[in-house]
PDB file of C-alpha atoms in Angstrom:
ATOM      1  CA  UNK S   1      53.852  71.510 122.235  1.00  0.00           C
ATOM      2  CA  UNK S   2      55.690  68.196 122.051  1.00  0.00           C
ATOM      3  CA  UNK S   3      59.219  67.907 124.267  1.00  0.00           C
ATOM      4  CA  UNK S   4      62.426  67.553 122.008  1.00  0.00           C
ATOM      5  CA  UNK S   5      65.931  67.884 123.052  1.00  0.00           C
ATOM      6  CA  UNK S   6      67.093  70.349 120.398  1.00  0.00           C
ATOM      7  CA  UNK S   7      71.426  69.766 119.019  1.00  0.00           C
ATOM      8  CA  UNK S   8      73.033  72.636 117.568  1.00  0.00           C
ATOM      9  CA  UNK S   9      75.949  72.910 115.447  1.00  0.00           C
ATOM     10  CA  UNK S  10      78.009  75.408 116.922  1.00  0.00           C
ATOM     11  CA  UNK S  11      78.837  77.424 114.457  1.00  0.00           C
ATOM     12  CA  UNK S  12      74.867  78.390 114.464  1.00  0.00           C
ATOM     13  CA  UNK S  13      75.141  79.607 117.643  1.00  0.00           C
ATOM     14  CA  UNK S  14      74.984  82.959 116.496  1.00  0.00           C
ATOM     15  CA  UNK S  15      71.870  82.427 114.594  1.00  0.00           C
ATOM     16  CA  UNK S  16      70.238  80.325 117.875  1.00  0.00           C
ATOM     17  CA  UNK S  17      66.774  82.606 118.027  1.00  0.00           C
ATOM     18  CA  UNK S  18      65.832  81.702 114.438  1.00  0.00           C
ATOM     19  CA  UNK S  19      66.142  78.232 115.614  1.00  0.00           C
ATOM     20  CA  UNK S  20      64.575  77.725 118.289  1.00  0.00           C
ATOM     21  CA  UNK S  21      61.746  79.754 116.901  1.00  0.00           C
ATOM     22  CA  UNK S  22      61.469  77.658 114.103  1.00  0.00           C
ATOM     23  CA  UNK S  23      60.894  74.606 116.293  1.00  0.00           C
ATOM     24  CA  UNK S  24      58.374  76.312 118.271  1.00  0.00           C
ATOM     25  CA  UNK S  25      56.925  76.863 114.875  1.00  0.00           C
ATOM     26  CA  UNK S  26      56.569  73.578 114.753  1.00  0.00           C
ATOM     27  CA  UNK S  27      55.187  72.475 117.653  1.00  0.00           C
ATOM     28  CA  UNK S  28      58.475  71.141 119.266  1.00  0.00           C
ATOM     29  CA  UNK S  29      59.020  72.113 122.735  1.00  0.00           C
ATOM     30  CA  UNK S  30      63.284  72.197 123.465  1.00  0.00           C
ATOM     31  CA  UNK S  31      63.486  71.674 126.733  1.00  0.00           C
ATOM     32  CA  UNK S  32      66.984  71.803 126.607  1.00  0.00           C
ATOM     33  CA  UNK S  33      70.129  72.733 123.724  1.00  0.00           C
ATOM     34  CA  UNK S  34      73.035  70.930 123.340  1.00  0.00           C
ATOM     35  CA  UNK S  35      75.864  72.461 121.454  1.00  0.00           C
ATOM     36  CA  UNK S  36      77.785  70.934 119.321  1.00  0.00           C
ATOM     37  CA  UNK S  37      81.644  71.186 118.433  1.00  0.00           C
ATOM     38  CA  UNK S  38      82.947  66.896 115.926  1.00  0.00           C
ATOM     39  CA  UNK S  39      81.214  65.772 114.198  1.00  0.00           C
ATOM     40  CA  UNK S  40      80.433  62.018 113.842  1.00  0.00           C
ATOM     41  CA  UNK S  41      80.786  60.729 110.327  1.00  0.00           C
ATOM     42  CA  UNK S  42      78.864  57.777 111.302  1.00  0.00           C
ATOM     43  CA  UNK S  43      76.477  58.794 113.922  1.00  0.00           C
ATOM     44  CA  UNK S  44      76.387  62.625 113.228  1.00  0.00           C
ATOM     45  CA  UNK S  45      77.363  62.860 117.698  1.00  0.00           C
ATOM     46  CA  UNK S  46      80.335  61.382 119.196  1.00  0.00           C
ATOM     47  CA  UNK S  47      80.260  59.228 122.069  1.00  0.00           C
ATOM     48  CA  UNK S  48      80.552  61.058 124.297  1.00  0.00           C
ATOM     49  CA  UNK S  49      77.279  63.645 123.725  1.00  0.00           C
ATOM     50  CA  UNK S  50      74.899  60.889 122.843  1.00  0.00           C
ATOM     51  CA  UNK S  51      76.160  59.818 125.947  1.00  0.00           C
ATOM     52  CA  UNK S  52      74.999  63.484 126.962  1.00  0.00           C
ATOM     53  CA  UNK S  53      71.841  62.694 124.905  1.00  0.00           C
ATOM     54  CA  UNK S  54      70.430  59.380 127.213  1.00  0.00           C
ATOM     55  CA  UNK S  55      70.940  60.695 130.001  1.00  0.00           C
ATOM     56  CA  UNK S  56      68.740  64.818 129.082  1.00  0.00           C
ATOM     57  CA  UNK S  57      66.117  62.220 127.563  1.00  0.00           C
ATOM     58  CA  UNK S  58      65.602  60.046 130.167  1.00  0.00           C
ATOM     59  CA  UNK S  59      65.316  63.175 133.106  1.00  0.00           C
ATOM     60  CA  UNK S  60      63.004  64.908 130.238  1.00  0.00           C
ATOM     61  CA  UNK S  61      60.605  62.091 129.367  1.00  0.00           C
ATOM     62  CA  UNK S  62      61.453  63.668 125.385  1.00  0.00           C
ATOM     63  CA  UNK S  63      60.551  60.515 122.649  1.00  0.00           C
ATOM     64  CA  UNK S  64      62.090  62.624 119.582  1.00  0.00           C
ATOM     65  CA  UNK S  65      65.197  65.141 118.966  1.00  0.00           C
ATOM     66  CA  UNK S  66      65.380  67.481 116.630  1.00  0.00           C
ATOM     67  CA  UNK S  67      68.757  68.266 115.116  1.00  0.00           C
ATOM     68  CA  UNK S  68      68.867  71.117 113.476  1.00  0.00           C
ATOM     69  CA  UNK S  69      71.414  70.143 110.442  1.00  0.00           C
ATOM     70  CA  UNK S  70      70.867  68.075 107.089  1.00  0.00           C
ATOM     71  CA  UNK S  71      71.449  64.975 108.032  1.00  0.00           C
ATOM     72  CA  UNK S  72      72.610  61.515 105.989  1.00  0.00           C
ATOM     73  CA  UNK S  73      70.572  58.774 106.358  1.00  0.00           C
ATOM     74  CA  UNK S  74      73.221  56.865 108.219  1.00  0.00           C
ATOM     75  CA  UNK S  75      73.246  58.900 111.237  1.00  0.00           C
ATOM     76  CA  UNK S  76      69.924  59.045 112.031  1.00  0.00           C
ATOM     77  CA  UNK S  77      69.364  55.298 111.173  1.00  0.00           C
ATOM     78  CA  UNK S  78      72.981  55.384 113.716  1.00  0.00           C
ATOM     79  CA  UNK S  79      71.519  57.982 116.095  1.00  0.00           C
ATOM     80  CA  UNK S  80      67.532  55.790 116.247  1.00  0.00           C
ATOM     81  CA  UNK S  81      69.511  52.363 117.343  1.00  0.00           C
ATOM     82  CA  UNK S  82      71.983  54.417 120.076  1.00  0.00           C
ATOM     83  CA  UNK S  83      69.067  57.222 121.962  1.00  0.00           C
ATOM     84  CA  UNK S  84      65.838  54.486 121.074  1.00  0.00           C
ATOM     85  CA  UNK S  85      63.964  58.139 120.068  1.00  0.00           C
ATOM     86  CA  UNK S  86      62.482  59.564 117.037  1.00  0.00           C
ATOM     87  CA  UNK S  87      65.240  61.711 114.656  1.00  0.00           C
ATOM     88  CA  UNK S  88      63.856  64.800 113.001  1.00  0.00           C
ATOM     89  CA  UNK S  89      67.016  66.613 111.097  1.00  0.00           C
ATOM     90  CA  UNK S  90      66.403  70.482 109.697  1.00  0.00           C
ATOM     91  CA  UNK S  91      64.128  69.377 106.219  1.00  0.00           C
ATOM     92  CA  UNK S  92      61.811  67.456 108.102  1.00  0.00           C
ATOM     93  CA  UNK S  93      61.843  70.358 110.726  1.00  0.00           C
ATOM     94  CA  UNK S  94      60.652  72.442 107.675  1.00  0.00           C
ATOM     95  CA  UNK S  95      58.933  70.475 105.700  1.00  0.00           C
ATOM     96  CA  UNK S  96      56.621  69.650 109.235  1.00  0.00           C
ATOM     97  CA  UNK S  97      56.052  73.628 108.879  1.00  0.00           C
ATOM     98  CA  UNK S  98      55.785  73.953 105.849  1.00  0.00           C
ATOM     99  CA  UNK S  99      52.585  70.795 106.175  1.00  0.00           C
ATOM    100  CA  UNK S 100      51.172  73.457 108.740  1.00  0.00           C
ATOM    101  CA  UNK S 101      51.063  76.387 106.267  1.00  0.00           C
ATOM    102  CA  UNK S 102      50.235  74.426 102.726  1.00  0.00           C
ATOM    103  CA  UNK S 103      46.159  75.872 101.906  1.00  0.00           C
ATOM    104  CA  UNK S 104      46.849  74.589  97.946  1.00  0.00           C
ATOM    105  CA  UNK S 105      47.704  71.934  96.094  1.00  0.00           C
ATOM    106  CA  UNK S 106      50.661  72.741  94.185  1.00  0.00           C
ATOM    107  CA  UNK S 107      52.289  73.293  97.972  1.00  0.00           C
ATOM    108  CA  UNK S 108      51.051  70.156  98.912  1.00  0.00           C
ATOM    109  CA  UNK S 109      52.363  68.771  96.239  1.00  0.00           C
ATOM    110  CA  UNK S 110      55.858  70.365  97.121  1.00  0.00           C
ATOM    111  CA  UNK S 111      55.984  69.307 100.339  1.00  0.00           C
ATOM    112  CA  UNK S 112      54.844  65.736  99.776  1.00  0.00           C
ATOM    113  CA  UNK S 113      57.918  65.681  97.288  1.00  0.00           C
ATOM    114  CA  UNK S 114      60.329  67.372  99.297  1.00  0.00           C
ATOM    115  CA  UNK S 115      59.073  65.171 102.169  1.00  0.00           C
ATOM    116  CA  UNK S 116      59.746  62.005 100.018  1.00  0.00           C
ATOM    117  CA  UNK S 117      62.662  62.896  98.129  1.00  0.00           C
ATOM    118  CA  UNK S 118      64.221  63.186 101.813  1.00  0.00           C
ATOM    119  CA  UNK S 119      63.064  60.146 102.664  1.00  0.00           C
ATOM    120  CA  UNK S 120      64.423  57.856  99.633  1.00  0.00           C
ATOM    121  CA  UNK S 121      68.028  57.405 100.827  1.00  0.00           C
ATOM    122  CA  UNK S 122      66.678  56.273 104.348  1.00  0.00           C
ATOM    123  CA  UNK S 123      64.035  54.184 103.468  1.00  0.00           C
ATOM    124  CA  UNK S 124      67.215  52.779 101.288  1.00  0.00           C
ATOM    125  CA  UNK S 125      69.346  53.315 104.297  1.00  0.00           C
ATOM    126  CA  UNK S 126      66.392  50.775 106.664  1.00  0.00           C
ATOM    127  CA  UNK S 127      66.115  48.433 104.105  1.00  0.00           C
ATOM    128  CA  UNK S 128      70.082  47.956 104.545  1.00  0.00           C
ATOM    129  CA  UNK S 129      70.039  48.080 108.205  1.00  0.00           C
ATOM    130  CA  UNK S 130      67.085  45.330 108.488  1.00  0.00           C
ATOM    131  CA  UNK S 131      68.957  43.411 106.176  1.00  0.00           C
ATOM    132  CA  UNK S 132      71.634  42.823 108.102  1.00  0.00           C
ATOM    133  CA  UNK S 133      68.963  42.404 110.532  1.00  0.00           C
ATOM    134  CA  UNK S 134      70.347  45.271 112.384  1.00  0.00           C
ATOM    135  CA  UNK S 135      67.063  47.155 113.214  1.00  0.00           C
ATOM    136  CA  UNK S 136      64.950  44.379 113.412  1.00  0.00           C
ATOM    137  CA  UNK S 137      60.760  45.232 113.465  1.00  0.00           C
ATOM    138  CA  UNK S 138      61.888  48.896 112.786  1.00  0.00           C
ATOM    139  CA  UNK S 139      58.964  50.943 111.628  1.00  0.00           C
ATOM    140  CA  UNK S 140      56.903  47.043 112.334  1.00  0.00           C
ATOM    141  CA  UNK S 141      57.890  46.279 109.419  1.00  0.00           C
ATOM    142  CA  UNK S 142      59.259  43.436 107.904  1.00  0.00           C
ATOM    143  CA  UNK S 143      62.045  43.474 104.924  1.00  0.00           C
ATOM    144  CA  UNK S 144      58.933  42.455 102.088  1.00  0.00           C
ATOM    145  CA  UNK S 145      57.243  45.472 103.411  1.00  0.00           C
ATOM    146  CA  UNK S 146      59.722  48.595 103.200  1.00  0.00           C
ATOM    147  CA  UNK S 147      60.747  46.868  99.916  1.00  0.00           C
ATOM    148  CA  UNK S 148      57.339  47.256  99.231  1.00  0.00           C
ATOM    149  CA  UNK S 149      56.483  51.119  99.881  1.00  0.00           C
ATOM    150  CA  UNK S 150      59.870  52.311  98.947  1.00  0.00           C
ATOM    151  CA  UNK S 151      58.294  51.051  95.694  1.00  0.00           C
ATOM    152  CA  UNK S 152      55.447  52.762  96.283  1.00  0.00           C
ATOM    153  CA  UNK S 153      57.827  56.074  96.630  1.00  0.00           C
ATOM    154  CA  UNK S 154      59.626  56.063  94.123  1.00  0.00           C
ATOM    155  CA  UNK S 155      56.245  56.233  91.682  1.00  0.00           C
ATOM    156  CA  UNK S 156      54.819  58.452  93.619  1.00  0.00           C
ATOM    157  CA  UNK S 157      58.273  61.246  93.363  1.00  0.00           C
ATOM    158  CA  UNK S 158      57.296  60.272  89.984  1.00  0.00           C
ATOM    159  CA  UNK S 159      53.774  60.713  89.203  1.00  0.00           C
ATOM    160  CA  UNK S 160      54.203  64.227  91.630  1.00  0.00           C
ATOM    161  CA  UNK S 161      57.373  65.402  89.607  1.00  0.00           C
ATOM    162  CA  UNK S 162      54.845  64.944  86.012  1.00  0.00           C
ATOM    163  CA  UNK S 163      52.411  66.920  88.145  1.00  0.00           C
ATOM    164  CA  UNK S 164      54.313  69.881  89.511  1.00  0.00           C
ATOM    165  CA  UNK S 165      56.141  70.588  85.639  1.00  0.00           C
ATOM    166  CA  UNK S 166      52.814  70.497  84.245  1.00  0.00           C
ATOM    167  CA  UNK S 167      52.069  73.173  87.411  1.00  0.00           C
ATOM    168  CA  UNK S 168      55.887  74.802  85.925  1.00  0.00           C
ATOM    169  CA  UNK S 169      55.070  74.618  82.127  1.00  0.00           C
ATOM    170  CA  UNK S 170      51.406  76.342  83.463  1.00  0.00           C
ATOM    171  CA  UNK S 171      52.733  79.003  84.678  1.00  0.00           C
ATOM    172  CA  UNK S 172      55.632  79.807  82.250  1.00  0.00           C
ATOM    173  CA  UNK S 173      52.892  79.915  79.344  1.00  0.00           C
ATOM    174  CA  UNK S 174      51.102  82.630  81.865  1.00  0.00           C
ATOM    175  CA  UNK S 175      53.865  84.539  82.168  1.00  0.00           C
ATOM    176  CA  UNK S 176      54.657  85.269  78.814  1.00  0.00           C
ATOM    177  CA  UNK S 177      51.176  86.083  78.215  1.00  0.00           C
ATOM    178  CA  UNK S 178      51.539  89.005  80.986  1.00  0.00           C
ATOM    179  CA  UNK S 179      54.491  90.144  78.979  1.00  0.00           C
ATOM    180  CA  UNK S 180      53.384  90.082  75.716  1.00  0.00           C
ATOM    181  CA  UNK S 181      50.542  92.188  76.803  1.00  0.00           C
ATOM    182  CA  UNK S 182      53.016  94.332  78.141  1.00  0.00           C
ATOM    183  CA  UNK S 183      52.617  93.579  81.646  1.00  0.00           C
ATOM    184  CA  UNK S 184      55.900  94.136  84.327  1.00  0.00           C
ATOM    185  CA  UNK S 185      56.487  91.105  86.796  1.00  0.00           C
ATOM    186  CA  UNK S 186      57.002  92.650  89.484  1.00  0.00           C
ATOM    187  CA  UNK S 187      58.320  89.552  92.647  1.00  0.00           C
ATOM    188  CA  UNK S 188      58.377  90.623  95.867  1.00  0.00           C
ATOM    189  CA  UNK S 189      60.532  88.906  98.116  1.00  0.00           C
ATOM    190  CA  UNK S 190      62.873  88.413 102.062  1.00  0.00           C
ATOM    191  CA  UNK S 191      62.802  86.996 104.659  1.00  0.00           C
ATOM    192  CA  UNK S 192      59.918  85.169 106.089  1.00  0.00           C
ATOM    193  CA  UNK S 193      58.003  87.002 108.389  1.00  0.00           C
ATOM    194  CA  UNK S 194      58.854  90.622 106.869  1.00  0.00           C
ATOM    195  CA  UNK S 195      55.684  91.531 105.894  1.00  0.00           C
ATOM    196  CA  UNK S 196      56.053  90.471 102.121  1.00  0.00           C
ATOM    197  CA  UNK S 197      52.408  89.499 102.203  1.00  0.00           C
ATOM    198  CA  UNK S 198      51.357  92.401 104.423  1.00  0.00           C
ATOM    199  CA  UNK S 199      52.385  95.536 100.823  1.00  0.00           C
ATOM    200  CA  UNK S 200      51.564  92.559  98.170  1.00  0.00           C
ATOM    201  CA  UNK S 201      48.327  93.732 100.032  1.00  0.00           C
ATOM    202  CA  UNK S 202      48.569  97.399 100.498  1.00  0.00           C
ATOM    203  CA  UNK S 203      49.764  97.572  96.598  1.00  0.00           C
ATOM    204  CA  UNK S 204      46.606  95.063  94.486  1.00  0.00           C
ATOM    205  CA  UNK S 205      44.373  96.302  97.441  1.00  0.00           C
ATOM    206  CA  UNK S 206      44.153  92.062  98.008  1.00  0.00           C
ATOM    207  CA  UNK S 207      42.787  90.632 102.026  1.00  0.00           C
ATOM    208  CA  UNK S 208      45.478  87.200 101.697  1.00  0.00           C
ATOM    209  CA  UNK S 209      46.623  85.736 105.082  1.00  0.00           C
ATOM    210  CA  UNK S 210      49.044  87.745 107.336  1.00  0.00           C
ATOM    211  CA  UNK S 211      49.988  86.498 110.266  1.00  0.00           C
ATOM    212  CA  UNK S 212      53.160  86.210 112.822  1.00  0.00           C
ATOM    213  CA  UNK S 213      53.779  82.711 111.986  1.00  0.00           C
ATOM    214  CA  UNK S 214      56.381  81.313 109.757  1.00  0.00           C
ATOM    215  CA  UNK S 215      56.028  81.216 106.343  1.00  0.00           C
ATOM    216  CA  UNK S 216      52.483  81.781 105.463  1.00  0.00           C
ATOM    217  CA  UNK S 217      53.100  81.760 101.938  1.00  0.00           C
ATOM    218  CA  UNK S 218      53.642  78.897 100.362  1.00  0.00           C
ATOM    219  CA  UNK S 219      52.734  79.207  97.088  1.00  0.00           C
ATOM    220  CA  UNK S 220      53.727  81.829  94.899  1.00  0.00           C
ATOM    221  CA  UNK S 221      50.391  84.819  94.726  1.00  0.00           C
ATOM    222  CA  UNK S 222      50.155  86.692  91.707  1.00  0.00           C
ATOM    223  CA  UNK S 223      47.402  90.264  90.559  1.00  0.00           C
ATOM    224  CA  UNK S 224      47.752  92.345  87.737  1.00  0.00           C
ATOM    225  CA  UNK S 225      47.108  96.307  88.820  1.00  0.00           C
ATOM    226  CA  UNK S 226      47.902  99.732  87.108  1.00  0.00           C
ATOM    227  CA  UNK S 227      49.614 102.559  88.631  1.00  0.00           C
ATOM    228  CA  UNK S 228      50.140 105.299  87.120  1.00  0.00           C
ATOM    229  CA  UNK S 229      49.467 104.420  83.576  1.00  0.00           C
ATOM    230  CA  UNK S 230      51.518 100.746  83.675  1.00  0.00           C
ATOM    231  CA  UNK S 231      50.275  97.709  83.940  1.00  0.00           C
ATOM    232  CA  UNK S 232      52.025  95.294  86.873  1.00  0.00           C
ATOM    233  CA  UNK S 233      52.036  91.923  88.316  1.00  0.00           C
ATOM    234  CA  UNK S 234      53.107  92.034  91.474  1.00  0.00           C
ATOM    235  CA  UNK S 235      54.046  87.951  92.527  1.00  0.00           C
ATOM    236  CA  UNK S 236      54.203  87.291  96.832  1.00  0.00           C
ATOM    237  CA  UNK S 237      56.658  84.696  96.680  1.00  0.00           C
ATOM    238  CA  UNK S 238      58.151  82.362 100.112  1.00  0.00           C
ATOM    239  CA  UNK S 239      59.747  83.976 102.929  1.00  0.00           C
ATOM    240  CA  UNK S 240      63.875  83.069 102.921  1.00  0.00           C
ATOM    241  CA  UNK S 241      65.841  81.706 105.937  1.00  0.00           C
ATOM    242  CA  UNK S 242      69.093  80.852 106.255  1.00  0.00           C
ATOM    243  CA  UNK S 243      71.009  77.796 104.329  1.00  0.00           C
ATOM    244  CA  UNK S 244      67.295  76.937 103.427  1.00  0.00           C
ATOM    245  CA  UNK S 245      68.548  72.807 102.408  1.00  0.00           C
ATOM    246  CA  UNK S 246      69.165  72.468  98.775  1.00  0.00           C
ATOM    247  CA  UNK S 247      66.396  69.482  98.827  1.00  0.00           C
ATOM    248  CA  UNK S 248      63.176  72.502  99.917  1.00  0.00           C
ATOM    249  CA  UNK S 249      64.380  74.443  96.681  1.00  0.00           C
ATOM    250  CA  UNK S 250      64.233  72.421  94.383  1.00  0.00           C
ATOM    251  CA  UNK S 251      61.288  71.396  95.167  1.00  0.00           C
ATOM    252  CA  UNK S 252      59.755  74.955  95.197  1.00  0.00           C
ATOM    253  CA  UNK S 253      61.431  75.196  91.764  1.00  0.00           C
ATOM    254  CA  UNK S 254      57.793  76.299  90.652  1.00  0.00           C
ATOM    255  CA  UNK S 255      57.952  78.758  93.149  1.00  0.00           C
ATOM    256  CA  UNK S 256      61.115  80.368  93.150  1.00  0.00           C
ATOM    257  CA  UNK S 257      61.626  80.822  89.010  1.00  0.00           C
ATOM    258  CA  UNK S 258      58.102  83.237  89.544  1.00  0.00           C
ATOM    259  CA  UNK S 259      61.332  85.252  91.461  1.00  0.00           C
ATOM    260  CA  UNK S 260      63.875  85.035  88.714  1.00  0.00           C
ATOM    261  CA  UNK S 261      62.240  85.275  85.891  1.00  0.00           C
ATOM    262  CA  UNK S 262      60.958  88.965  87.217  1.00  0.00           C
ATOM    263  CA  UNK S 263      62.072  91.954  85.514  1.00  0.00           C
ATOM    264  CA  UNK S 264      62.220  93.457  88.635  1.00  0.00           C
ATOM    265  CA  UNK S 265      62.644  92.208  92.975  1.00  0.00           C
ATOM    266  CA  UNK S 266      61.032  94.412  95.404  1.00  0.00           C
ATOM    267  CA  UNK S 267      63.497  92.376  99.102  1.00  0.00           C
ATOM    268  CA  UNK S 268      61.489  93.711 101.841  1.00  0.00           C
ATOM    269  CA  UNK S 269      63.530  93.796 105.622  1.00  0.00           C
ATOM    270  CA  UNK S 270      61.574  94.234 109.061  1.00  0.00           C
ATOM    271  CA  UNK S 271      63.457  97.176 109.880  1.00  0.00           C
ATOM    272  CA  UNK S 272      62.290  96.764 113.842  1.00  0.00           C
ATOM    273  CA  UNK S 273      64.800  93.995 114.163  1.00  0.00           C
ATOM    274  CA  UNK S 274      68.552  95.036 115.119  1.00  0.00           C
ATOM    275  CA  UNK S 275      71.237  95.987 112.330  1.00  0.00           C
ATOM    276  CA  UNK S 276      73.070  92.753 112.894  1.00  0.00           C
ATOM    277  CA  UNK S 277      70.292  90.417 112.446  1.00  0.00           C
ATOM    278  CA  UNK S 278      69.096  93.239 109.932  1.00  0.00           C
ATOM    279  CA  UNK S 279      72.271  92.949 107.549  1.00  0.00           C
ATOM    280  CA  UNK S 280      72.086  89.215 108.456  1.00  0.00           C
ATOM    281  CA  UNK S 281      69.072  88.579 106.645  1.00  0.00           C
ATOM    282  CA  UNK S 282      70.205  90.718 103.775  1.00  0.00           C
ATOM    283  CA  UNK S 283      73.238  88.972 103.368  1.00  0.00           C
ATOM    284  CA  UNK S 284      70.863  85.702 103.510  1.00  0.00           C
ATOM    285  CA  UNK S 285      68.321  86.871 101.145  1.00  0.00           C
ATOM    286  CA  UNK S 286      71.235  87.636  98.099  1.00  0.00           C
ATOM    287  CA  UNK S 287      72.591  84.491  98.558  1.00  0.00           C
ATOM    288  CA  UNK S 288      69.284  82.687  98.282  1.00  0.00           C
ATOM    289  CA  UNK S 289      68.598  84.614  95.639  1.00  0.00           C
ATOM    290  CA  UNK S 290      71.917  84.492  93.753  1.00  0.00           C
ATOM    291  CA  UNK S 291      70.959  80.234  94.147  1.00  0.00           C
ATOM    292  CA  UNK S 292      68.205  80.672  92.341  1.00  0.00           C
ATOM    293  CA  UNK S 293      68.766  82.580  89.380  1.00  0.00           C
ATOM    294  CA  UNK S 294      67.963  86.208  90.010  1.00  0.00           C
ATOM    295  CA  UNK S 295      70.975  87.679  90.709  1.00  0.00           C
TER     296      UNK S 295
END
C-alpha cells in the first residue's frame, strides 16, 4: 500500500476506525494521523499544521496526503503548492475505492461522472493559477493545454449525463412494467459491508459476488422471485457510509432511485458490531434514506 499522511477533523475522530478502513481499502497506508480543529479558508490547514505536515512528509517519504473532508478547489491548489505532494480529499478517496470494484458499464459511467464533476471546479482553479503564474508547469501542462482539457471535461460530462439519463429512463420503464404485472419491489439497503448481497443471494438463490471489502456492489441488481404465492422483485443496492458526499449521491441517482421507488425497504444491520456502532449506522442509514426521498 502507498504510504500517506491522513488528516481528520477532530469532530470525526470518533469515527476513526471507519475512516482508516476506507483509506486502506483505497490502497493507502496511513503512516501518521493528524487531527485538526481549526479550518483555514484559503488552504484548509492552518500554517502551523502545514509546517507539521511538511516535517511528517519528509520523515515518512510520503508523496501523497489524504484529507478526510471535501476540499474547495483553491484549498487543493494551495496545499499542493505548499506541501509539494498530491492531495486526495474525501470524494476522490471514495471514488478510488469505487473504481476498484466497478464491474458494469453503468458503475464505470457513474464513477467517471462523479470524478469529472469533482475535478471540473479544480481545473478552473488550475487555469486561474496558471494564468496568474502561481502554478507554473503544474501537471506538465501549459495554459493552452489546460484550457483544452477543461473543454474536453465539459463535453465528456454532457455525454455521460445523456447516457446515464437513458439508463435511468430504461430502469424506470422496467420498474413500471414489473409493477403493472403485480410485482412488489423490495430494496435491500444498509451500511457498506453489512451483508446486503448475502441476504440478496439467500432470497434469490443467486451467487452474486460478496466479500469483506467495502462497496462490493456499485450497480443495483434486481431479481424476481415468488414466495408464498406473491411475486417480489428484490433489489441489491450500494452500501452507505457516514456523510456521503453530495456529488457522489448525484452521480448515483439511477441506483438510489431504485430505493426511493421501492414498495418496501429491508435495512440490513451487522449485528456483530457493538451497540453504539449499530445505533450510529442505523442513524446514518436513516439520514441517507431521507436524503434520497425514500422516507
